[in-house]
Amino acid sequence: MSPNTYTTDQYDPGRFRPHGRVEYEEQGRILWSRATGPFNPELMQALSELVIATFPAMTAKGPWVNICTFNHSALCSPDVLLSFTATMKQLVQMKIAPVATAFVLTPEVDGAELMAPLFEKCFKEGGIPFACFPSIELAQQWASSRLSPPQA
């Protein structure tokens, strides 16, 4: 791992082991994420700790975006989605949320089609601009456009 890479593996899972993994890598004003599912509540707990530790440093640099690519599976239970939404609301309240988040959900990711609208609902309720894309290129174009000042 590079000095700008962080992962949910760094957080003590407690009694039960997290299912899934999330890794962050800072690259300028983009926080690249790699999420490998499926995800359980223990992973969400580790992710919450990771974002509270990582997002303030990103925010200190100015507006930033998050682009997350999914591997293997995007599946998680309804309680994980509720926790995910609560964490986003907390990040917005703390003023450390990204200005936008893009998820890359390719067709070979298990549950991609099912989970995309559920993730969209979480972000909408959490107050963070969000979109899903079938490719990294499209996600990066959209997310980068959220960093650019509007054209007059």
Short mmCIF file of C-alpha atoms in Angstrom, two decimals:
data_model
loop_
_atom_site.label_atom_id
_atom_site.label_comp_id
_atom_site.label_asym_id
_atom_site.label_seq_id
_atom_site.Cartn_x
_atom_site.Cartn_y
_atom_site.Cartn_z
CA MET A 1 0.00 0.00 0.00
CA SER A 2 1.16 3.52 -0.75
CA PRO A 3 1.20 6.20 1.96
CA ASN A 4 -2.05 7.56 0.49
CA THR A 5 -3.89 4.23 0.69
CA TYR A 6 -6.26 3.25 3.50
CA THR A 7 -8.44 0.19 4.00
CA THR A 8 -11.16 -1.18 6.26
CA ASP A 9 -8.66 -3.93 7.15
CA GLN A 10 -7.00 -1.36 9.47
CA TYR A 11 -9.98 -1.34 11.86
CA ASP A 12 -10.65 -3.89 14.58
CA PRO A 13 -13.71 -5.88 13.57
CA GLY A 14 -14.71 -6.64 17.14
CA ARG A 15 -16.57 -9.86 17.76
CA PHE A 16 -17.43 -10.70 14.14
CA ARG A 17 -15.24 -10.41 11.08
CA PRO A 18 -16.30 -7.92 8.38
CA HIS A 19 -17.46 -9.44 5.11
CA GLY A 20 -16.23 -7.32 2.25
CA ARG A 21 -13.44 -4.81 1.97
CA VAL A 22 -13.10 -1.14 1.04
CA GLU A 23 -9.83 0.51 0.08
CA TYR A 24 -9.23 4.24 -0.44
CA GLU A 25 -6.43 5.86 -2.40
CA GLU A 26 -5.98 9.63 -2.51
CA GLN A 27 -5.06 11.11 -5.89
CA GLY A 28 -5.32 14.88 -5.73
CA ARG A 29 -8.96 15.91 -5.42
CA ILE A 30 -10.23 12.40 -6.15
CA LEU A 31 -10.54 9.70 -3.51
CA TRP A 32 -10.53 6.43 -5.43
CA SER A 33 -12.31 3.57 -3.70
CA ARG A 34 -12.32 -0.14 -4.40
CA ALA A 35 -15.16 -2.05 -2.77
CA THR A 36 -15.26 -5.84 -2.77
CA GLY A 37 -18.51 -7.32 -1.51
CA PRO A 38 -20.82 -8.64 -0.33
CA PHE A 39 -20.93 -6.40 2.74
CA ASN A 40 -22.12 -7.05 6.30
CA PRO A 41 -22.79 -4.70 9.26
CA GLU A 42 -19.29 -5.25 10.63
CA LEU A 43 -17.80 -4.01 7.36
CA MET A 44 -20.05 -0.94 7.57
CA GLN A 45 -18.75 -0.28 11.09
CA ALA A 46 -15.15 -0.48 9.85
CA LEU A 47 -16.04 1.74 6.87
CA SER A 48 -17.58 4.35 9.18
CA GLU A 49 -14.33 4.46 11.16
CA LEU A 50 -12.31 4.68 7.95
CA VAL A 51 -14.30 7.62 6.55
CA ILE A 52 -14.13 9.56 9.82
CA ALA A 53 -10.35 9.10 9.76
CA THR A 54 -9.88 9.83 6.03
CA PHE A 55 -12.43 12.44 4.93
CA PRO A 56 -11.24 15.39 7.09
CA ALA A 57 -7.83 15.35 5.38
CA MET A 58 -9.47 15.29 1.95
CA THR A 59 -11.80 18.16 2.92
CA ALA A 60 -8.88 20.23 4.22
CA LYS A 61 -7.51 20.29 0.64
CA GLY A 62 -10.72 21.81 -0.75
CA PRO A 63 -13.64 20.32 -2.72
CA TRP A 64 -13.15 16.67 -3.62
CA VAL A 65 -15.00 13.71 -5.11
CA ASN A 66 -15.15 9.99 -4.45
CA ILE A 67 -15.17 7.40 -7.23
CA CYS A 68 -15.83 3.83 -6.12
CA THR A 69 -15.40 0.75 -8.29
CA PHE A 70 -17.08 -2.46 -7.15
CA ASN A 71 -15.58 -5.92 -7.46
CA HIS A 72 -17.22 -9.32 -7.08
CA SER A 73 -20.48 -8.19 -5.43
CA ALA A 74 -22.40 -5.04 -4.48
CA LEU A 75 -24.87 -6.91 -2.28
CA CYS A 76 -25.64 -5.95 1.29
CA SER A 77 -28.57 -6.20 3.68
CA PRO A 78 -31.13 -3.47 4.42
CA ASP A 79 -29.50 -2.78 7.82
CA VAL A 80 -26.20 -2.05 6.07
CA LEU A 81 -27.98 0.41 3.77
CA LEU A 82 -29.55 2.16 6.78
CA SER A 83 -26.15 2.45 8.44
CA PHE A 84 -24.63 3.70 5.19
CA THR A 85 -27.27 6.44 4.94
CA ALA A 86 -26.74 7.44 8.58
CA THR A 87 -22.98 7.70 8.02
CA MET A 88 -23.50 9.96 5.00
CA LYS A 89 -25.82 12.23 6.99
CA GLN A 90 -23.14 12.43 9.68
CA LEU A 91 -20.47 13.35 7.11
CA VAL A 92 -22.66 16.13 5.70
CA GLN A 93 -23.34 17.45 9.23
CA MET A 94 -19.60 17.37 9.98
CA LYS A 95 -18.95 19.18 6.66
CA ILE A 96 -16.47 16.51 5.53
CA ALA A 97 -18.53 14.84 2.78
CA PRO A 98 -17.32 14.76 -0.82
CA VAL A 99 -19.02 17.19 -3.21
CA ALA A 100 -20.12 14.13 -5.22
CA THR A 101 -19.73 10.35 -5.33
CA ALA A 102 -19.76 8.09 -8.37
CA PHE A 103 -20.10 4.31 -8.22
CA VAL A 104 -18.82 2.09 -11.02
CA LEU A 105 -21.09 -0.94 -11.19
CA THR A 106 -20.25 -3.08 -14.19
CA PRO A 107 -22.64 -5.85 -15.31
CA GLU A 108 -20.36 -8.63 -14.00
CA VAL A 109 -20.63 -7.32 -10.41
CA ASP A 110 -23.14 -9.50 -8.56
CA GLY A 111 -26.22 -7.47 -7.64
CA ALA A 112 -25.17 -4.35 -9.59
CA GLU A 113 -28.56 -3.80 -11.21
CA LEU A 114 -30.44 -4.51 -7.96
CA MET A 115 -28.22 -2.35 -5.73
CA ALA A 116 -27.77 0.74 -7.94
CA PRO A 117 -31.20 2.26 -7.13
CA LEU A 118 -30.81 1.34 -3.45
CA PHE A 119 -27.44 3.11 -3.28
CA GLU A 120 -28.97 6.07 -5.10
CA LYS A 121 -31.69 6.28 -2.43
CA CYS A 122 -29.06 6.20 0.35
CA PHE A 123 -27.11 9.07 -1.17
CA LYS A 124 -30.24 11.12 -1.83
CA GLU A 125 -31.35 10.71 1.79
CA GLY A 126 -27.78 11.35 2.95
CA GLY A 127 -27.57 14.62 0.99
CA ILE A 128 -24.61 13.81 -1.27
CA PRO A 129 -24.82 14.14 -5.09
CA PHE A 130 -24.47 10.65 -6.57
CA ALA A 131 -24.61 8.67 -9.80
CA CYS A 132 -23.85 5.10 -10.95
CA PHE A 133 -21.92 4.33 -14.13
CA PRO A 134 -20.99 1.22 -16.11
CA SER A 135 -17.39 2.39 -16.67
CA ILE A 136 -14.60 4.20 -14.83
CA GLU A 137 -14.26 6.70 -17.68
CA LEU A 138 -17.89 7.85 -17.44
CA ALA A 139 -17.71 8.01 -13.64
CA GLN A 140 -14.53 10.08 -13.77
CA GLN A 141 -16.00 12.51 -16.33
CA TRP A 142 -19.11 13.05 -14.20
CA ALA A 143 -17.25 13.33 -10.89
CA SER A 144 -14.60 15.67 -12.32
CA SER A 145 -17.35 17.91 -13.71
CA ARG A 146 -18.59 18.34 -10.13
CA LEU A 147 -15.20 19.84 -9.21
CA SER A 148 -15.15 22.33 -12.07
CA PRO A 149 -16.65 25.78 -11.58
CA PRO A 150 -19.87 26.30 -13.55
CA GLN A 151 -19.47 27.96 -16.94
CA ALA A 152 -20.88 31.50 -17.15
#
